[in-house]
Coordinates of C-alpha atoms in Angstrom, one line a residue:
M1 CA 0.0 0.0 0.0
Q2 CA 1.5 3.4 -1.1
K3 CA 1.7 5.9 1.9
R4 CA 1.8 9.7 2.1
W5 CA 4.5 11.2 4.2
T6 CA 3.6 14.3 6.1
V7 CA 6.2 16.0 8.3
R8 CA 4.8 18.0 11.1
S9 CA 5.5 21.7 11.4
Y10 CA 8.4 23.1 13.6
Q11 CA 8.5 26.0 16.0
P12 CA 12.1 26.9 16.1
K13 CA 11.9 29.9 18.5
Q14 CA 10.0 27.9 21.2
E15 CA 12.3 24.9 20.6
A16 CA 15.4 27.1 21.2
L17 CA 13.9 28.7 24.3
L18 CA 13.0 25.2 25.8
Q19 CA 16.5 23.8 24.9
A20 CA 18.1 26.7 26.8
S21 CA 16.3 25.7 30.0
L22 CA 16.3 21.9 29.6
R23 CA 19.8 21.4 28.1
I24 CA 18.8 18.2 26.3
H25 CA 19.1 17.3 22.6
P26 CA 17.4 19.9 20.4
L27 CA 15.3 17.3 18.6
L28 CA 13.9 16.1 22.0
C29 CA 12.8 19.7 22.6
R30 CA 11.1 19.7 19.2
L31 CA 9.1 16.7 20.1
L32 CA 8.1 18.3 23.4
V33 CA 7.0 21.6 21.8
Q34 CA 4.9 19.5 19.3
R35 CA 3.2 17.9 22.3
G36 CA 2.4 21.3 24.0
M37 CA 5.4 21.6 26.4
H38 CA 6.9 25.1 26.1
T39 CA 8.5 25.7 29.6
Y40 CA 10.7 23.9 32.0
D41 CA 7.8 23.4 34.5
E42 CA 5.5 21.9 31.8
S43 CA 8.2 19.5 30.8
R44 CA 8.9 18.6 34.4
L45 CA 5.2 17.7 34.9
F46 CA 5.4 15.7 31.5
F47 CA 8.4 13.7 32.5
R48 CA 7.7 13.4 36.2
P49 CA 3.9 13.2 36.7
T50 CA 2.7 12.9 40.4
L51 CA -0.7 12.1 41.8
A52 CA -0.5 15.4 43.5
D53 CA -0.9 16.9 40.0
L54 CA -4.4 15.7 39.9
H55 CA -7.2 18.1 40.2
D56 CA -9.4 18.3 43.3
P57 CA -12.5 15.9 42.5
W58 CA -14.8 18.4 44.3
I59 CA -14.4 20.9 41.3
M60 CA -16.5 18.6 39.2
K61 CA -20.1 19.8 38.8
D62 CA -22.6 17.8 40.9
M63 CA -19.7 15.9 42.9
D64 CA -21.2 17.1 46.2
K65 CA -24.7 15.9 45.2
A66 CA -23.4 12.5 44.0
V67 CA -21.4 11.9 47.3
S68 CA -24.3 13.0 49.5
R69 CA -26.8 10.7 47.6
I70 CA -24.6 7.8 48.1
E71 CA -24.0 8.6 51.8
Q72 CA -27.9 8.9 52.2
A73 CA -28.4 5.6 50.5
I74 CA -25.9 3.8 52.8
F75 CA -27.5 5.6 55.9
R76 CA -31.0 4.5 54.8
H77 CA -29.9 0.9 53.9
E78 CA -31.1 1.4 50.3
K79 CA -30.2 -1.0 47.6
I80 CA -27.6 0.4 45.2
L81 CA -27.1 -0.9 41.6
V82 CA -23.8 0.0 39.8
F83 CA -24.6 -0.1 36.1
G84 CA -22.0 0.0 33.2
D85 CA -21.2 -0.6 29.6
Y86 CA -19.9 -4.0 28.4
D87 CA -16.5 -2.7 26.9
V88 CA -13.1 -2.3 28.8
D89 CA -13.8 1.2 30.0
G90 CA -17.4 0.2 31.3
T91 CA -16.2 -3.0 33.0
T92 CA -13.1 -1.4 34.7
A93 CA -15.3 1.5 35.8
V94 CA -18.0 -0.7 37.3
A95 CA -15.4 -2.8 39.1
T96 CA -13.7 0.3 40.5
V97 CA -16.9 1.9 41.9
F98 CA -18.6 -1.4 42.9
D99 CA -15.7 -2.9 44.7
F100 CA -14.8 0.3 46.5
L101 CA -18.3 0.9 47.8
H102 CA -18.8 -2.9 48.5
T103 CA -15.8 -2.7 50.9
L104 CA -18.0 -0.3 52.9
Y105 CA -21.6 -1.5 52.3
N106 CA -23.1 -4.8 51.5
N107 CA -26.4 -3.9 50.0
I108 CA -25.0 -3.3 46.5
E109 CA -24.9 -5.1 43.1
F110 CA -23.6 -4.5 39.7
Y111 CA -25.3 -4.8 36.3
I112 CA -23.8 -5.1 32.8
P113 CA -26.2 -5.2 29.9
H114 CA -25.9 -8.1 27.5
R115 CA -24.3 -6.8 24.1
Y116 CA -26.8 -8.7 22.0
R117 CA -30.0 -9.1 24.1
E118 CA -29.9 -5.4 25.4
G119 CA -27.4 -3.4 23.4
Y120 CA -25.4 -0.3 24.5
G121 CA -26.4 1.8 27.4
I122 CA -29.2 2.1 29.8
S123 CA -31.5 -0.8 28.7
A124 CA -35.2 -1.3 29.4
Q125 CA -34.4 -4.7 30.9
G126 CA -31.8 -3.0 33.3
I127 CA -34.3 -0.5 34.6
E128 CA -36.9 -3.3 35.0
Y129 CA -34.4 -5.4 36.9
A130 CA -33.8 -2.3 39.2
R131 CA -37.5 -1.8 39.8
D132 CA -38.3 -5.5 40.3
N133 CA -35.5 -5.9 42.8
D134 CA -36.2 -2.7 44.8
F135 CA -33.1 -0.7 43.9
S136 CA -33.6 3.0 44.6
L137 CA -30.3 4.3 43.5
V138 CA -28.4 3.5 40.2
I139 CA -24.9 4.7 39.5
T140 CA -24.1 4.5 35.8
L141 CA -20.6 4.4 34.5
D142 CA -19.4 5.1 30.9
C143 CA -23.1 5.5 29.8
G144 CA -26.4 7.3 30.7
I145 CA -25.8 10.8 29.5
K146 CA -28.1 10.4 26.5
A147 CA -30.7 8.2 28.3
T148 CA -33.1 10.9 29.0
E149 CA -36.3 8.8 28.2
Q150 CA -35.2 5.7 30.2
I151 CA -34.1 7.8 33.3
T152 CA -37.3 9.8 33.2
W153 CA -39.2 6.4 33.2
A154 CA -37.1 5.2 36.1
A155 CA -37.6 8.5 38.1
E156 CA -41.4 7.9 37.8
H157 CA -40.8 4.5 39.5
G158 CA -38.8 6.0 42.4
I159 CA -35.4 5.1 41.1
D160 CA -32.7 7.8 41.4
F161 CA -29.7 7.9 39.0
I162 CA -26.2 9.2 39.5
I163 CA -24.6 9.4 36.0
C164 CA -20.9 9.2 35.5
D165 CA -20.2 9.5 31.7
H166 CA -17.6 11.1 29.4
H167 CA -19.5 11.2 26.2
L168 CA -20.8 14.5 24.9
P169 CA -24.1 15.5 26.4
D170 CA -27.2 16.6 24.4
A171 CA -28.8 20.0 25.0
I172 CA -31.5 18.2 27.2
L173 CA -30.0 16.3 30.1
P174 CA -31.6 13.2 31.8
P175 CA -33.4 14.0 35.2
A176 CA -30.6 12.5 37.3
V177 CA -29.9 13.5 40.9
A178 CA -26.3 14.1 39.9
I179 CA -24.4 14.1 36.6
L180 CA -20.6 13.7 36.6
N181 CA -19.3 14.7 33.1
P182 CA -16.7 17.3 32.7
K183 CA -18.0 17.9 29.0
Q184 CA -21.2 19.6 30.4
Y185 CA -21.0 23.1 29.2
D186 CA -21.2 24.6 32.7
C187 CA -18.9 22.0 34.4
P188 CA -15.8 23.9 35.8
Y189 CA -13.6 20.8 36.0
P190 CA -10.4 21.8 34.1
Y191 CA -9.6 18.6 32.4
K192 CA -12.3 17.4 29.9
E193 CA -10.9 14.1 28.5
L194 CA -11.2 11.6 31.4
S195 CA -12.2 8.0 30.5
G196 CA -15.4 6.6 32.0
C197 CA -13.3 4.7 34.6
G198 CA -11.4 8.0 35.3
I199 CA -14.6 9.6 36.2
G200 CA -15.5 6.7 38.5
Y201 CA -12.1 7.0 40.0
K202 CA -12.9 10.7 40.7
L203 CA -16.1 9.7 42.5
I204 CA -14.5 7.2 44.8
T205 CA -11.7 9.7 45.5
A206 CA -14.1 12.3 46.6
F207 CA -16.2 9.8 48.6
A208 CA -13.0 8.5 50.4
Q209 CA -12.0 12.1 51.3
K210 CA -15.6 12.7 52.7
I211 CA -15.5 9.8 55.0
G212 CA -11.9 10.2 56.0
L213 CA -10.3 7.2 54.3
P214 CA -6.6 7.4 53.2
E215 CA -5.8 8.3 49.6
S216 CA -4.5 4.7 49.1
A217 CA -8.1 3.4 49.3
A218 CA -8.6 4.8 45.8
H219 CA -5.0 4.1 44.5
R220 CA -5.9 0.4 44.7
Y221 CA -7.7 0.7 41.5
L222 CA -5.1 2.7 39.4
D223 CA -4.3 -0.3 37.2
L224 CA -8.0 -0.5 36.2
V225 CA -7.9 3.2 35.3
A226 CA -4.8 2.8 33.3
T227 CA -6.3 -0.1 31.4
S228 CA -9.5 2.0 30.6
I229 CA -7.3 4.9 29.4
A230 CA -5.3 2.5 27.1
A231 CA -8.3 0.7 25.7
D232 CA -10.8 3.7 25.2
I233 CA -8.1 5.7 23.2
V234 CA -8.6 8.9 25.1
P235 CA -5.9 11.6 24.9
M236 CA -2.7 10.8 26.7
T237 CA -2.4 14.3 28.2
G238 CA -3.0 16.0 31.5
E239 CA -4.7 13.8 34.1
N240 CA -4.9 10.8 31.8
R241 CA -1.2 10.9 31.5
V242 CA -0.8 11.1 35.3
L243 CA -3.3 8.3 35.9
A244 CA -1.8 6.1 33.2
F245 CA 1.7 6.7 34.4
H246 CA 0.9 5.6 38.0
G247 CA -1.5 3.0 36.8
L248 CA 1.3 1.3 34.8
K249 CA 3.6 1.5 37.8
K250 CA 1.0 -0.4 39.8
V251 CA 0.4 -2.9 36.9
N252 CA 4.1 -3.7 37.0
E253 CA 4.6 -3.7 40.8
S254 CA 1.4 -4.8 42.6
P255 CA -1.4 -5.4 40.1
L256 CA -4.9 -6.6 41.2
P257 CA -5.2 -10.4 41.0
G258 CA -7.4 -10.3 37.9
I259 CA -4.9 -8.1 36.0
Q260 CA -2.0 -10.3 37.3
A261 CA -3.8 -13.5 35.9
L262 CA -4.3 -12.0 32.4
I263 CA -0.6 -10.9 32.5
Q264 CA 0.5 -14.4 33.3
L265 CA -1.8 -16.1 30.7
S266 CA -0.5 -13.7 28.0
G267 CA 3.0 -14.9 28.6
L268 CA 4.4 -11.3 29.1
K269 CA 7.7 -11.2 30.9
E270 CA 8.9 -7.6 30.3
Q271 CA 7.8 -4.4 31.9
L272 CA 4.2 -3.7 30.5
T273 CA 3.6 -0.5 28.6
I274 CA 0.3 1.1 27.4
S275 CA 0.8 -0.9 24.0
N276 CA 0.7 -4.1 26.1
L277 CA -2.5 -3.0 27.8
V278 CA -4.1 -2.1 24.4
F279 CA -2.9 -5.2 22.4
V280 CA -2.8 -7.9 25.1
I281 CA -4.9 -7.2 28.2
A282 CA -7.8 -5.1 26.5
P283 CA -8.8 -7.7 23.9
R284 CA -9.1 -10.4 26.5
V285 CA -11.4 -8.2 28.6
N286 CA -13.4 -7.1 25.5
A287 CA -13.8 -10.7 24.5
A288 CA -16.0 -11.4 27.5
G289 CA -18.7 -9.1 26.0
R290 CA -18.0 -9.8 22.3
M291 CA -18.4 -13.6 22.8
D292 CA -20.6 -14.0 25.7
D293 CA -21.2 -12.0 28.9
A294 CA -19.1 -9.1 30.1
R295 CA -20.1 -9.7 33.8
K296 CA -17.2 -12.1 33.6
A297 CA -14.9 -9.2 33.2
V298 CA -16.1 -7.4 36.3
N299 CA -16.0 -10.6 38.4
L300 CA -12.3 -11.0 37.3
F301 CA -11.4 -7.4 38.4
I302 CA -13.1 -7.7 41.8
E303 CA -11.8 -11.2 42.7
N304 CA -9.2 -11.0 45.5
D305 CA -8.3 -14.8 45.5
M306 CA -5.5 -15.4 42.9
E307 CA -6.6 -19.0 42.2
K308 CA -10.2 -17.9 41.4
A309 CA -9.1 -14.9 39.4
M310 CA -6.9 -17.4 37.3
E311 CA -10.0 -19.5 36.6
I312 CA -12.0 -16.6 35.4
A313 CA -9.1 -15.2 33.3
K314 CA -8.8 -18.6 31.7
V315 CA -12.4 -18.2 30.4
L316 CA -11.6 -14.7 29.0
H317 CA -8.4 -16.0 27.4
A318 CA -10.4 -18.8 25.8
D319 CA -13.0 -16.3 24.6
N320 CA -10.3 -14.1 23.0
F321 CA -8.9 -17.2 21.3
D322 CA -12.3 -17.9 19.8
R323 CA -12.8 -14.2 19.0
K324 CA -9.4 -14.1 17.0
E325 CA -10.3 -17.2 15.0
I326 CA -13.7 -15.8 14.2
D327 CA -12.6 -12.4 13.1
G328 CA -9.7 -13.9 11.1
N329 CA -12.1 -16.2 9.2
I330 CA -14.5 -13.2 8.6
T331 CA -11.7 -11.0 7.5
K332 CA -10.6 -13.7 5.0
E333 CA -14.0 -14.0 3.7
A334 CA -14.5 -10.3 3.3
V335 CA -11.1 -9.8 1.4
E336 CA -12.2 -12.7 -1.0
L337 CA -15.6 -11.0 -1.6
I338 CA -13.9 -7.8 -2.7
Q339 CA -11.1 -9.7 -4.8
N340 CA -13.7 -11.7 -6.6
D341 CA -15.9 -8.7 -7.6
T342 CA -14.1 -6.0 -9.6
T343 CA -17.0 -3.5 -8.9
L344 CA -16.3 -3.8 -5.2
H345 CA -12.5 -3.6 -5.8
N346 CA -12.8 -0.2 -7.4
K347 CA -15.2 1.6 -5.1
K348 CA -14.3 4.4 -2.6
S349 CA -16.0 2.6 0.3
T350 CA -16.5 -0.9 1.5
V351 CA -19.9 -2.1 2.6
L352 CA -20.1 -5.9 3.0
Y353 CA -23.0 -8.0 4.3
K354 CA -23.3 -11.6 5.3
P355 CA -26.1 -12.7 7.6
D356 CA -24.0 -15.4 9.5
W357 CA -21.0 -13.2 10.4
H358 CA -20.5 -12.8 14.2
K359 CA -21.9 -9.4 15.4
G360 CA -19.3 -9.2 18.2
V361 CA -16.4 -8.8 15.7
V362 CA -17.7 -6.8 12.9
G363 CA -16.0 -3.6 14.1
I364 CA -12.7 -5.4 14.4
V365 CA -13.1 -6.7 10.9
A366 CA -13.9 -3.2 9.5
S367 CA -10.7 -1.9 11.1
R368 CA -8.6 -4.9 9.9
L369 CA -9.7 -4.2 6.3
I370 CA -8.8 -0.6 6.5
D371 CA -5.4 -1.3 8.1
K372 CA -4.2 -4.2 6.0
Y373 CA -6.2 -4.4 2.8
Y374 CA -8.4 -1.6 1.4
Y375 CA -7.9 1.9 3.0
R376 CA -11.2 3.4 2.8
P377 CA -14.3 4.0 4.8
T378 CA -15.7 0.5 5.7
I379 CA -18.9 -0.9 7.1
I380 CA -19.4 -4.6 7.9
L381 CA -23.0 -5.8 8.3
T382 CA -24.5 -9.0 9.7
L383 CA -28.0 -10.3 10.8
S384 CA -29.0 -10.0 14.4
N385 CA -32.5 -10.6 15.8
D386 CA -34.1 -10.2 12.3
K387 CA -32.4 -6.8 11.9
V388 CA -29.3 -6.1 10.0
A389 CA -26.6 -4.6 12.4
G390 CA -23.2 -3.2 11.5
S391 CA -20.1 -1.3 12.5
A392 CA -18.4 1.5 10.6
R393 CA -14.8 2.5 10.7
S394 CA -13.2 5.4 8.8
V395 CA -9.9 6.7 7.5
I396 CA -8.0 9.6 9.0
G397 CA -9.7 12.9 8.0
F398 CA -13.2 11.5 7.0
N399 CA -16.4 11.8 9.0
V400 CA -18.1 8.5 8.7
Y401 CA -20.8 9.5 11.1
E402 CA -21.8 12.4 8.8
A403 CA -21.7 9.9 5.8
I404 CA -24.1 7.6 7.6
H405 CA -26.3 10.4 8.6
K406 CA -26.9 11.2 5.0
C407 CA -28.3 7.6 4.6
K408 CA -30.6 7.9 7.7
D409 CA -33.9 7.3 5.7
L410 CA -32.6 3.8 5.0
L411 CA -31.8 3.1 8.6
E412 CA -33.8 2.0 11.7
N413 CA -31.2 3.4 14.1
Y414 CA -27.6 4.7 14.1
G415 CA -25.1 6.5 16.2
G416 CA -21.4 7.1 16.7
H417 CA -18.7 9.7 16.0
F418 CA -16.1 10.9 13.4
Y419 CA -14.2 7.6 13.1
A420 CA -16.5 4.9 14.3
A421 CA -20.3 4.3 14.2
G422 CA -22.9 1.6 14.4
M423 CA -26.3 1.2 12.7
T424 CA -29.3 -1.1 12.3
L425 CA -31.5 -1.5 9.2
K426 CA -34.0 -3.7 7.5
P427 CA -32.5 -6.6 5.4
E428 CA -34.4 -5.4 2.3
N429 CA -32.6 -2.0 2.6
V430 CA -29.1 -3.3 2.6
P431 CA -28.5 -3.0 -1.3
A432 CA -29.9 0.6 -1.3
F433 CA -27.7 1.5 1.7
Q434 CA -24.6 0.0 0.0
E435 CA -25.3 2.1 -3.1
R436 CA -26.1 5.4 -1.2
F437 CA -23.1 5.2 1.2
E438 CA -20.7 4.6 -1.8
E439 CA -22.4 7.6 -3.6
V440 CA -21.9 9.8 -0.4
V441 CA -18.3 8.8 0.1
A442 CA -17.4 9.1 -3.6
T443 CA -18.8 12.6 -3.9
T444 CA -17.5 14.0 -0.6
I445 CA -14.1 12.4 0.3
N446 CA -10.9 14.1 -0.8
P447 CA -9.0 11.4 -3.0
E448 CA -5.9 12.1 -1.0
L449 CA -7.5 10.7 2.1
L450 CA -7.6 7.2 0.4
I451 CA -3.9 7.0 0.7
P452 CA -2.7 6.1 4.1
E453 CA -0.8 8.9 5.9
I454 CA 2.3 8.6 8.0
T455 CA 2.8 11.7 10.2
I456 CA 6.5 12.3 10.8
D457 CA 7.5 14.3 13.9
T458 CA 10.9 15.3 12.7
E459 CA 13.9 14.5 10.5
I460 CA 17.0 13.1 12.2
S461 CA 20.5 12.0 11.4
L462 CA 21.8 8.6 12.2
K463 CA 24.5 10.1 14.3
D464 CA 21.8 11.4 16.7
I465 CA 20.5 7.9 17.5
T466 CA 22.4 7.3 20.7
P467 CA 21.7 5.6 24.1
A468 CA 21.5 9.1 25.8
F469 CA 19.0 10.3 23.2
F470 CA 16.9 7.1 23.6
N471 CA 17.0 7.1 27.4
I472 CA 15.1 10.4 27.4
L473 CA 12.8 9.3 24.4
K474 CA 11.8 6.4 26.6
Q475 CA 10.5 8.8 29.1
F476 CA 7.8 10.0 26.6
E477 CA 5.9 6.9 27.9
P478 CA 3.0 6.4 28.5
L479 CA 2.2 6.9 24.8
G480 CA -1.3 7.4 23.2
P481 CA -3.4 9.9 21.4
D482 CA -1.7 13.4 21.4
N483 CA 1.4 11.8 22.6
Q484 CA 2.1 9.1 20.0
R485 CA 5.4 7.2 19.6
P486 CA 7.8 9.6 17.8
I487 CA 8.3 8.9 14.2
F488 CA 11.5 10.0 12.6
L489 CA 12.6 10.5 8.9
V490 CA 16.2 10.1 7.8
R491 CA 17.3 11.0 4.3
N492 CA 20.0 9.7 2.0
V493 CA 21.0 6.5 3.6
V494 CA 22.7 3.5 1.8
D495 CA 22.9 -0.1 2.5
S496 CA 26.1 -0.9 4.5
G497 CA 26.3 -4.2 2.6
Y498 CA 24.7 -6.2 5.4
S499 CA 21.0 -5.7 4.9
R500 CA 19.2 -8.9 4.1
L501 CA 15.8 -10.6 3.7
I502 CA 14.5 -12.7 6.6
K503 CA 12.1 -15.6 5.8
D504 CA 11.4 -13.9 2.5
E505 CA 9.1 -11.4 4.2
H506 CA 11.0 -9.0 6.4
I507 CA 14.0 -6.8 5.9
K508 CA 17.0 -6.7 8.4
F509 CA 18.4 -3.2 7.6
S510 CA 22.0 -2.2 8.1
V511 CA 22.4 1.4 6.8
K512 CA 25.0 4.3 6.7
Q513 CA 24.6 8.0 6.2
G514 CA 27.1 10.5 4.7
R515 CA 30.5 10.3 6.4
H516 CA 29.1 8.9 9.6
P517 CA 31.2 5.6 9.8
M518 CA 28.7 3.7 12.1
A519 CA 26.0 1.5 10.5
V520 CA 22.6 1.5 12.3
T521 CA 20.4 -1.6 12.2
G522 CA 16.8 -1.9 11.8
I523 CA 13.9 -4.3 11.1
G524 CA 11.1 -3.8 8.6
F525 CA 8.2 -6.3 9.0
Y526 CA 6.5 -7.5 5.7
M527 CA 8.5 -5.1 3.7
S528 CA 10.2 -7.7 1.3
D529 CA 8.6 -5.8 -1.8
K530 CA 10.9 -2.9 -0.9
F531 CA 14.1 -4.9 -0.8
S532 CA 15.0 -4.0 -4.4
I533 CA 15.3 -0.3 -3.2
V534 CA 17.7 -1.2 -0.4
S535 CA 19.9 -3.8 -2.5
S536 CA 20.4 -1.3 -5.3
R537 CA 23.1 0.4 -3.2
Q538 CA 21.5 3.9 -4.2
P539 CA 20.5 6.4 -1.5
F540 CA 16.9 6.1 -0.1
D541 CA 14.9 7.8 2.6
M542 CA 13.5 5.9 5.6
V543 CA 10.6 6.5 8.1
F544 CA 11.0 4.7 11.5
T545 CA 10.6 4.6 15.3
I546 CA 13.5 3.9 17.6
D547 CA 13.3 0.8 19.8
E548 CA 15.5 -1.6 21.8
N549 CA 16.4 -5.1 20.8
E550 CA 17.8 -7.7 23.0
W551 CA 20.3 -10.2 21.5
N552 CA 22.4 -12.7 23.5
G553 CA 21.6 -10.8 26.7
K554 CA 22.7 -7.5 25.3
M555 CA 20.4 -4.5 24.6
N556 CA 21.0 -2.6 21.3
L557 CA 19.1 0.3 19.8
Q558 CA 17.4 -0.5 16.5
M559 CA 15.1 1.3 14.0
K560 CA 11.7 -0.2 13.5
V561 CA 11.1 0.8 10.0
I562 CA 7.6 1.9 8.8
D563 CA 8.4 2.8 5.2
I564 CA 11.2 3.5 2.7
R565 CA 11.3 5.5 -0.5
S566 CA 13.9 5.6 -3.3
H567 CA 14.9 9.0 -4.8

């Protein structure tokens, strides 16, 4: 797949000022300025985040009301239901709030809606369960901000709601006794990008303060908060960075039994990073809801006995194995559908439908098609409860939600945001929807957006890649949105004579630049089609990240090559 290279803009004056105060490599100052760090103090907070940097939870609108209502419920011996979404953010949030309150009060349960029987958010079944079992207070995590109709109905049946959500509110808010959501227009809380579990963490922090518990009572759940931040792809800035930094520390030093069990089953031996949480821990947690029942994930997180935690983790591990097999098979089928139909091959969008595809993995399949095969807005549809249901994913810069909105007359229901959305429709409307969506994409998308983009942070010389440089670069962790792993561009390198193909698929690079005598090594996975550029012994340009590689017990720096281009 051909890729566009875009080098980010530089701010030389700010970089020079920062370099004068930090006295580190100028390119590291460039990376910091690009991430919003302009002063010594901002950089210190970036490199050395402390829990003392977190904002006072009482600043959040309605925090006083939320804490008072929980206190009142405990005093009156009311039944409390902690209700959350079935994904990683929802299950970690429910586990955090439920387990914290359960250590103080026994008359409490949790509820996770079933992905297929109930769907996302506050379900009618969930409210009926609360009513039929005499729950008078429901605390929602990672959902509820748009459930005005359901919460109005619940209020009429004497059920109060405290909403903890981080999704964008509508103009009309649900009639809850308290709404904790920094994205409310009149909420003074300074940081707006917390995960759902992050907001739950703020609630238990405030409650702990109110009843005089030590701060460590909330710190127990930092590994769950870090897992939610990693999985929900929220910005790795401000409070999220502080919480992720200390959550990772806890993951590596004293994880909860459930997290420890998942780590052991995954076979990870090294220090865990955000990337490990995203690609190793989160899929196993998500698999519970995708393949069966997400209550298992909450039960795992709240289990204190290591043996029991391992038994639950094994079930999630098996669910994830099944999920991988299913989404691999569906991806293969989807690619074959496109390859065997030239009209599909040449479209500007992908909309595929097979009634027997597993609903729990259609979003993953859509993402895989974009990442590895056909870089264009993609929707995968399947049959579920006599309705066609699907997930959409987009390419960078194209608003897939808006495109779906223009097809709304063909849909039963839809929702989502810029890069991901979901929808349901009648089976007979599928062909018309495929045609309309293609028409919308073809007439509105900038053709350039159909070529994958690599955003490069800065040019670099091979001589700059030193252990001292990398030691500071490592401290950019935890990485994530708005603080991605730095990507470098080096120009005019030549093969040192030792580059070679590995297993006919990958390239092991050994390159030199100019008069610099030292060769720098790198690895390029699945880049064998570019080997002719390397072996020509002519200069070429290379885009890469910097990594460590252990060989014979010795650590060496290496480039992880993303793309190369001949002159």
